[in-house]
Amino acid sequence: MFRARLVLDRDFVVGALDRRLFGVLVEHVGRSVHGGLFEPGHPTADAHGFRQDVLALVREMGVTTVRYPGGNFLSGYDWEDGVGPPQQRPARLDLAWHSTESNAFGTDEFIRWCRAAGVEPMLGVNLGTRGADAARRLVEYCNHPGGTQLSDWRRSHGFDAPHAVRAWCLGNEMDAPWQIGQKSAAEYGRLARDCARLMRAVSPDLQLTACGSSSRSLPTFGQWEYEVLEQCFEEVDLVSLHAYFENPQADSWEFLGNIDSLDGHIREVAAIADAVAARRHSRKRTLLAVDEWNTWYRARSGEHARQPGWPSAPRLIEEIHTFEDALAAGGALCVLMNHADRVKVACLAQLVNAIGAIRTEPGGPAWRQAIFHPFALASRHARGQVLQPAIDSPAGSGRLHPEMPYLVASATHDRQAQRTAIFALNRHLAQPMALEVELRGADPRWVLQEAVELHHPELHAINTAAEPDTVSPRPHRGVELEPGRLRARLQPGSWNVFVLAC
Ligand code: AHR
């Protein structure tokens, strides 16, 4: 057993936690939409074909925001195909995933589904095969009250009130060699600028996200962000970054170093955005959207990414998440919280089946993958301000990160509700941690309201349809609270949540 210490002070805050940190991506890929959240004929489906078992899990997971319709799919999508009477919609080839898209589910169904789920929509505009004009038409279709051809078109589809979509993504991963309509930074930056201006001319209050580089490991990374923001700095509010954790060497310790990589990645993108601001003598701070993050490396290529012919809703990129992935997700959530001053949107990629936190079978059950749990716990308990965590922990060293503290932690404090939530990962995979949390300024009347542990002795444990609860949170039994101090024994390889309330 080794010791680690976390000091928190309710007056030392990172920033207000944006609840959109608990967003997800829903893309038309594989069985994400079709057979995932939308399956007419399923025993739990409502009149709109929305699976109620999936909707119940989405609510339990605490999803706040959904980015749609892609992903790579976005860059070849004609939004007009997905609206209007379903029987008249065209089936199309989806060139991104080599599938056939029926278009039975489109923008209007998505908005209806978001209302049912109680989440905020974040729509993407296609800047691969299309451009600013198609984007402003979609904004007018969605947000204009009526009296124009496009807004009346929406009303004729049964949506009298505007969809009132505020958050929009200007394309997807536009520097990626795999992206339909890949662009240079100069081309994309100019296009994003023009697109933003047109979209805002229709609907002034939009919050717009420009594409950062698709990956920190691409040669375009860094220069891309700089050049793109040089073009559209005034027009966009956020710049995106995408992070997929991999474990190619099957080395669990190195794998958990992805948590540190995400931290570095966020700092780098923020620094580049600030360099653009400095050069312009601007006080504006471009915010960050980590609008794709997850573990994804097993079901990534070959038959997982493309199947023969042009199948409809094939089983693509159906990553099966292990307990180890859940530890990494728990650590990633701490990192996202600890950058609350800058990261205002984050989307777990993705929600259902395709790299999904939720899995389904056609006509059958829906269940929670291991990564579902840290996300749901963090979304349930993280509220208010993120506190600055002062961490004193022994560290191990990794190939990419010479110093990896065993304790990864974050904490939030909700002044109104008088609740503090602490999230702590012990990423030492062999030894338990004696954690001491010093709560400066804490009211002595505070009590432990909830203590939960996510742990499994087998790092590769998974949840399946037959055994859906193999990896699931349990009450934490090793916690003591005394005035101003919390002590807990954290199992080797465990993610833990402690909630204190007055
Ligand atoms: O989430 C799967 C894919 O990963 C998305 O379509 C794309 O944006 C990213 O490369």
XYZ file of C-alpha atoms and ligand atoms in Angstrom:
512
model
C 0.000 0.000 0.000
C 1.326 3.460 -0.832
C 0.113 6.900 0.194
C -1.201 9.722 -1.962
C -2.631 13.071 -0.992
C -5.125 15.379 -2.623
C -5.681 18.903 -1.307
C -8.812 20.802 -2.288
C -9.904 24.288 -1.352
C -13.356 25.503 -2.242
C -11.903 28.950 -3.021
C -9.367 27.658 -5.539
C -11.288 26.912 -8.701
C -10.333 26.030 -12.253
C -13.618 27.302 -13.654
C -17.295 26.591 -14.033
C -18.016 23.103 -15.279
C -19.914 23.198 -18.557
C -22.409 20.350 -18.474
C -21.781 19.843 -22.179
C -18.646 17.981 -21.103
C -20.980 15.002 -20.965
C -21.792 14.958 -24.638
C -21.601 12.103 -27.152
C -21.294 11.613 -30.906
C -24.077 9.881 -32.830
C -22.979 9.189 -36.390
C -24.627 7.365 -39.268
C -22.149 4.525 -39.133
C -22.912 0.839 -38.806
C -25.640 0.206 -36.229
C -25.304 3.488 -34.387
C -28.555 5.031 -35.629
C -30.231 2.167 -37.517
C -30.602 -0.703 -35.069
C -29.148 1.436 -32.308
C -31.295 4.298 -31.184
C -33.755 3.820 -34.086
C -35.331 0.429 -34.699
C -38.972 0.484 -35.795
C -40.512 -2.862 -34.923
C -38.362 -3.416 -31.856
C -40.540 -4.510 -28.897
C -39.652 -1.306 -27.012
C -39.898 1.078 -30.006
C -42.386 3.936 -29.795
C -44.495 5.241 -32.683
C -41.400 7.028 -34.054
C -39.247 3.901 -33.995
C -37.144 5.118 -31.043
C -35.993 2.269 -28.847
C -37.183 3.067 -25.344
C -34.679 0.695 -23.749
C -31.868 2.711 -25.372
C -33.490 6.012 -24.423
C -33.719 4.882 -20.796
C -29.990 4.075 -20.814
C -29.151 7.404 -22.458
C -30.993 9.203 -19.655
C -29.291 7.054 -17.024
C -25.927 7.790 -18.619
C -26.530 11.505 -18.115
C -25.810 12.531 -21.707
C -26.280 16.281 -22.074
C -25.365 17.034 -25.710
C -25.360 14.993 -28.913
C -23.198 15.786 -31.932
C -24.814 14.532 -35.186
C -24.762 13.228 -37.987
C -21.018 12.558 -38.049
C -18.128 11.911 -38.082
C -16.815 10.995 -41.484
C -20.372 10.420 -42.706
C -21.023 14.156 -42.488
C -18.572 14.985 -45.279
C -20.694 13.259 -47.939
C -24.148 13.971 -46.508
C -26.925 15.857 -48.268
C -29.183 16.927 -45.423
C -32.149 17.380 -47.781
C -32.204 13.582 -48.277
C -33.096 13.086 -44.623
C -36.206 15.283 -44.340
C -39.764 14.963 -45.605
C -42.091 11.969 -45.906
C -39.945 8.920 -45.050
C -41.302 6.791 -47.913
C -40.103 9.421 -50.406
C -36.566 9.685 -49.096
C -33.780 8.390 -51.328
C -31.453 5.569 -50.359
C -27.863 6.688 -50.986
C -24.378 5.263 -50.987
C -22.482 6.322 -47.894
C -18.957 6.683 -49.237
C -17.385 7.185 -45.830
C -18.405 3.766 -44.478
C -19.206 1.949 -47.731
C -22.780 1.329 -46.668
C -26.269 2.078 -47.924
C -28.018 4.858 -46.040
C -31.825 4.670 -46.134
C -32.276 8.218 -44.809
C -35.262 6.996 -42.780
C -33.758 8.904 -39.857
C -32.632 12.478 -40.532
C -32.480 15.939 -38.981
C -36.128 16.137 -37.889
C -36.087 12.669 -36.325
C -32.839 13.538 -34.595
C -34.325 16.700 -33.074
C -37.390 14.763 -31.959
C -35.146 12.114 -30.419
C -33.085 14.806 -28.622
C -36.251 16.265 -27.110
C -37.286 12.792 -25.940
C -33.838 12.177 -24.448
C -33.633 15.644 -22.873
C -30.341 16.491 -24.604
C -29.070 19.471 -26.584
C -28.427 18.894 -30.307
C -25.099 19.872 -31.872
C -25.460 19.677 -35.650
C -22.664 19.393 -38.193
C -22.612 20.957 -41.655
C -21.003 19.150 -44.587
C -17.862 20.986 -45.716
C -16.528 17.980 -47.633
C -18.730 17.700 -50.726
C -20.768 20.827 -49.989
C -20.176 24.283 -48.592
C -21.419 27.496 -47.054
C -24.611 27.713 -49.105
C -25.889 24.266 -48.108
C -24.978 25.102 -44.517
C -26.958 28.342 -44.393
C -29.903 26.559 -46.012
C -29.843 23.951 -43.254
C -29.697 26.670 -40.598
C -32.684 28.387 -42.208
C -34.558 25.074 -42.379
C -33.911 24.436 -38.701
C -34.029 27.829 -37.048
C -36.110 30.271 -39.072
C -39.643 30.567 -37.662
C -41.524 30.487 -40.998
C -42.595 32.419 -44.080
C -39.716 31.290 -46.300
C -39.504 28.254 -48.545
C -37.022 26.405 -46.312
C -38.674 27.199 -42.985
C -42.108 26.395 -44.388
C -40.670 23.149 -45.692
C -39.816 22.213 -42.092
C -43.286 23.254 -40.940
C -44.871 21.132 -43.646
C -43.007 18.161 -42.128
C -44.857 18.642 -38.864
C -42.340 20.865 -37.048
C -44.103 24.168 -36.660
C -41.734 25.533 -34.021
C -38.123 26.126 -35.051
C -35.656 23.471 -33.942
C -33.637 26.323 -32.368
C -30.284 24.589 -32.741
C -27.555 26.766 -31.266
C -24.434 24.578 -31.437
C -22.951 23.756 -34.852
C -19.780 22.071 -36.125
C -18.187 23.417 -39.280
C -17.346 20.114 -40.972
C -15.501 17.117 -39.596
C -11.769 16.292 -39.495
C -11.056 18.287 -42.635
C -7.286 17.687 -42.623
C -7.654 13.893 -42.525
C -6.434 11.916 -45.533
C -9.474 9.648 -45.066
C -11.919 12.559 -45.122
C -14.193 13.107 -48.131
C -13.207 16.540 -49.463
C -9.986 16.796 -47.431
C -8.663 20.363 -47.462
C -5.552 22.360 -46.782
C -5.619 24.600 -43.714
C -5.884 27.709 -45.860
C -8.776 26.276 -47.874
C -10.641 25.080 -44.823
C -9.992 28.183 -42.725
C -11.406 30.443 -45.431
C -14.381 28.149 -45.987
C -15.108 27.956 -42.244
C -15.003 31.752 -42.064
C -17.423 32.229 -44.971
C -19.671 29.489 -43.712
C -19.814 30.982 -40.223
C -20.708 34.397 -41.591
C -23.547 33.040 -43.724
C -24.914 30.815 -40.970
C -24.908 33.707 -38.499
C -26.550 35.987 -41.038
C -29.534 33.624 -40.836
C -29.376 32.900 -37.119
C -27.130 35.279 -35.120
C -26.838 33.411 -31.835
C -25.041 30.316 -33.088
C -22.099 28.833 -31.259
C -19.655 27.535 -33.861
C -16.872 24.963 -33.658
C -14.096 24.838 -36.252
C -12.241 21.598 -36.974
C -8.891 21.291 -35.320
C -6.552 18.641 -36.640
C -8.074 15.147 -36.674
C -5.276 13.696 -34.624
C -2.309 14.837 -32.597
C -0.228 12.297 -34.525
C -0.958 13.700 -38.009
C 1.800 15.802 -39.594
C -0.744 18.615 -39.994
C -1.269 18.898 -36.210
C -0.345 22.293 -34.798
C 0.233 24.147 -38.020
C -3.335 23.282 -39.012
C -4.876 24.851 -35.905
C -2.717 27.943 -36.282
C -3.503 28.548 -39.959
C -7.189 27.730 -39.631
C -7.641 30.092 -36.692
C -5.704 32.797 -38.507
C -8.514 32.664 -41.086
C -11.582 32.299 -38.892
C -10.482 33.500 -35.446
C -13.234 36.125 -35.116
C -15.974 33.894 -36.466
C -15.627 30.729 -34.410
C -16.130 30.138 -30.705
C -14.472 26.757 -30.313
C -11.880 24.614 -32.025
C -12.163 20.836 -31.881
C -9.708 18.126 -30.952
C -10.145 14.375 -31.284
C -8.425 11.762 -29.141
C -8.738 7.998 -29.510
C -6.798 5.944 -26.972
C -4.941 2.897 -28.271
C -3.122 -0.023 -26.712
C -1.236 -1.640 -29.593
C 1.367 -3.357 -27.388
C -1.231 -4.722 -24.934
C 0.613 -2.824 -22.200
C -1.902 -1.604 -19.637
C 0.432 0.864 -17.943
C 1.399 2.521 -21.228
C -2.244 2.519 -22.210
C -3.139 4.551 -19.124
C -0.567 7.103 -20.305
C -3.218 8.123 -22.851
C -4.715 10.100 -19.970
C -1.542 12.229 -19.791
C -1.490 12.499 -23.587
C -4.999 13.954 -23.562
C -3.902 16.481 -20.963
C -0.911 17.501 -23.106
C -3.053 17.626 -26.243
C -5.539 20.030 -24.635
C -2.719 22.272 -23.389
C -1.126 22.347 -26.838
C -4.302 23.281 -28.720
C -5.072 25.984 -26.149
C -1.519 27.339 -26.522
C -1.788 27.472 -30.318
C -5.146 29.247 -30.140
C -3.601 31.727 -27.703
C -0.649 32.271 -30.038
C -3.087 33.307 -32.751
C -4.805 35.617 -30.247
C -1.469 37.122 -29.196
C -0.430 37.836 -32.760
C -3.722 39.658 -33.275
C -3.481 41.518 -29.931
C -6.826 39.942 -29.113
C -8.165 39.126 -25.667
C -10.558 36.573 -27.091
C -9.933 33.045 -25.886
C -11.008 30.347 -28.337
C -12.643 27.542 -26.370
C -12.041 23.849 -26.961
C -14.418 21.075 -27.971
C -12.991 17.599 -27.403
C -15.816 16.440 -29.608
C -14.530 12.899 -30.189
C -12.794 10.926 -27.467
C -12.779 7.276 -26.489
C -10.742 4.080 -26.581
C -10.754 2.646 -30.097
C -8.162 0.305 -31.589
C -9.520 -3.274 -31.727
C -12.422 -2.801 -34.148
C -10.848 -0.180 -36.310
C -9.760 -1.672 -39.624
C -10.544 -4.478 -42.078
C -14.058 -5.909 -41.789
C -14.713 -3.637 -38.799
C -14.423 -0.557 -40.992
C -15.771 -1.827 -44.293
C -17.817 -4.820 -45.404
C -18.294 -6.252 -48.895
C -21.041 -4.742 -51.030
C -22.982 -1.797 -49.731
C -24.790 -3.244 -46.710
C -27.360 -1.332 -44.675
C -26.433 -0.856 -41.024
C -23.606 -3.432 -40.964
C -21.763 -4.265 -37.755
C -19.007 -1.665 -38.073
C -16.466 -0.440 -35.501
C -18.229 -2.287 -32.670
C -15.443 -1.939 -30.139
C -15.990 -4.073 -27.066
C -14.859 -2.007 -24.116
C -13.034 -3.617 -21.228
C -12.678 -2.632 -17.603
C -9.237 -1.272 -18.537
C -10.963 1.052 -21.021
C -13.286 2.166 -18.231
C -10.266 3.130 -16.105
C -8.897 5.165 -19.004
C -12.301 6.790 -19.518
C -12.460 7.655 -15.816
C -9.021 9.269 -16.031
C -9.980 11.123 -19.218
C -13.065 12.535 -17.508
C -10.839 13.881 -14.706
C -8.623 15.566 -17.315
C -11.612 17.097 -19.100
C -12.933 18.474 -15.812
C -9.520 19.836 -14.847
C -9.547 21.904 -18.053
C -13.018 23.279 -17.372
C -11.810 26.823 -17.970
C -11.092 25.977 -21.595
C -12.883 22.758 -22.560
C -16.565 23.568 -22.845
C -17.791 20.636 -24.940
C -16.704 17.005 -25.000
C -18.289 14.108 -26.859
C -17.675 10.487 -26.102
C -17.469 8.841 -29.524
C -19.815 7.195 -29.725
C -23.160 6.420 -28.078
C -24.594 3.156 -29.405
C -22.911 0.084 -30.979
C -20.277 1.882 -33.089
C -17.561 2.418 -30.423
C -20.630 2.810 -28.240
C -21.062 3.038 -24.513
C -24.352 1.204 -25.114
C -24.732 -2.042 -27.060
C -27.879 -3.471 -28.605
C -29.039 -6.566 -30.437
C -31.686 -6.314 -33.173
C -35.036 -7.154 -31.602
C -33.109 -7.951 -28.415
C -31.666 -6.298 -25.348
C -29.636 -3.148 -24.776
C -26.857 -3.102 -22.197
C -24.125 -0.917 -20.728
C -20.522 -1.349 -21.858
C -17.843 -0.904 -19.186
C -17.123 2.721 -20.215
C -20.752 3.631 -19.615
C -20.182 3.678 -15.866
C -17.486 6.318 -15.321
C -19.334 8.577 -17.755
C -22.671 8.116 -15.964
C -21.153 8.618 -12.508
C -19.250 11.733 -13.534
C -22.282 13.218 -15.253
C -24.477 12.490 -12.243
C -22.169 14.027 -9.668
C -19.983 16.681 -11.336
C -21.711 20.037 -10.843
C -20.792 23.644 -10.180
C -17.147 24.698 -10.107
C -14.162 22.474 -10.776
C -11.681 22.760 -7.908
C -7.952 22.998 -8.510
C -6.593 19.594 -7.445
C -3.224 19.697 -5.657
C -1.910 16.152 -6.003
C 0.987 14.627 -4.126
C 1.404 11.072 -5.348
C 4.204 8.675 -6.166
C 4.594 8.224 -9.899
C 5.655 5.547 -12.310
C 7.316 6.235 -15.622
C 6.081 5.407 -19.066
C 7.595 5.343 -22.521
C 5.817 8.524 -23.577
C 5.457 10.092 -20.159
C 8.463 9.902 -17.830
C 6.327 10.816 -14.835
C 2.847 9.376 -14.432
C 1.425 9.984 -10.922
C -0.563 6.977 -9.755
C -3.315 9.260 -8.537
C -5.393 11.010 -11.201
C -8.152 13.112 -9.687
C -10.649 15.915 -10.124
C -13.274 17.511 -7.907
C -16.283 19.755 -8.259
C -18.106 21.903 -5.767
C -21.687 22.980 -6.153
C -22.174 25.990 -3.881
C -25.927 26.063 -4.261
C -26.499 22.402 -3.494
C -23.637 22.365 -0.958
C -22.145 19.247 -2.511
C -18.572 18.329 -3.306
C -17.751 15.414 -5.600
C -14.294 13.839 -5.773
C -13.228 11.539 -8.615
C -10.060 9.514 -8.056
C -8.275 6.946 -10.180
C -5.641 4.696 -8.671
C -3.782 3.667 -11.783
C -1.233 1.589 -9.925
C -2.273 -1.806 -11.195
C -0.713 -3.859 -8.394
C -0.876 -1.856 -5.178
C -3.713 -0.293 -3.221
C -3.525 3.419 -2.457
C -4.083 5.025 0.930
C -5.684 8.246 -0.248
C -5.986 11.233 2.021
C -8.087 14.148 0.839
C -7.706 17.395 2.715
C -10.787 19.548 2.278
C -9.782 23.072 3.160
C -12.630 25.269 4.266
C -15.027 22.333 4.495
C -17.903 22.581 6.924
C -17.367 20.133 9.833
C -20.994 19.036 9.504
C -20.309 17.560 6.112
C -21.267 13.940 5.644
C -20.417 11.331 3.084
C -23.459 11.074 0.884
C -22.197 8.510 -1.572
C -19.043 6.480 -2.112
C -18.699 4.308 -5.187
C -15.941 2.152 -6.559
C -15.489 0.890 -10.119
C -13.146 -2.055 -9.915
C -12.713 -5.529 -11.335
C -9.840 -7.909 -10.633
C -9.556 -8.685 -14.347
C -8.534 -5.733 -16.518
C -10.036 -7.358 -19.599
C -13.431 -8.001 -18.060
C -16.335 -6.973 -20.305
C -20.102 -6.697 -20.175
C -22.134 -8.856 -22.549
C -25.812 -9.382 -23.340
C -25.741 -12.542 -21.187
C -23.705 -10.951 -18.373
C -24.368 -7.232 -18.602
C -23.193 -6.291 -15.097
C -19.759 -7.904 -14.903
C -18.193 -4.453 -14.804
C -20.369 -2.190 -12.708
C -19.974 0.226 -9.791
C -20.324 -1.003 -6.217
C -20.542 0.840 -2.909
C -17.113 1.795 -1.597
C -16.543 0.222 1.809
C -13.170 1.698 2.762
C -13.871 5.389 3.445
C -13.611 7.437 6.634
C -14.600 11.046 7.007
C -13.405 13.304 9.808
C -13.695 17.103 9.916
C -11.803 18.470 6.922
C -10.369 15.117 5.888
C -11.389 12.054 3.937
C -9.387 8.851 3.956
C -10.004 5.989 1.573
C -8.346 2.821 0.456
C -8.382 2.659 -3.320
C -8.037 -0.765 -4.898
C -5.232 -1.250 -7.417
C -6.699 -0.250 -10.773
C -9.882 1.422 -9.584
C -11.890 4.557 -10.303
C -13.729 6.001 -7.314
C -16.303 8.661 -6.532
C -16.932 10.311 -3.157
C -19.782 12.759 -2.688
C -19.901 14.983 0.384
C -22.895 17.076 1.345
C -23.872 19.414 4.082
O -15.906 7.967 -34.522
C -15.449 7.273 -35.642
C -14.723 8.170 -36.632
O -13.541 8.644 -36.064
C -15.463 9.425 -37.029
O -16.345 9.202 -38.072
C -14.357 10.330 -37.454
O -14.649 11.684 -37.233
C -13.155 9.855 -36.659
O -12.072 9.655 -37.480
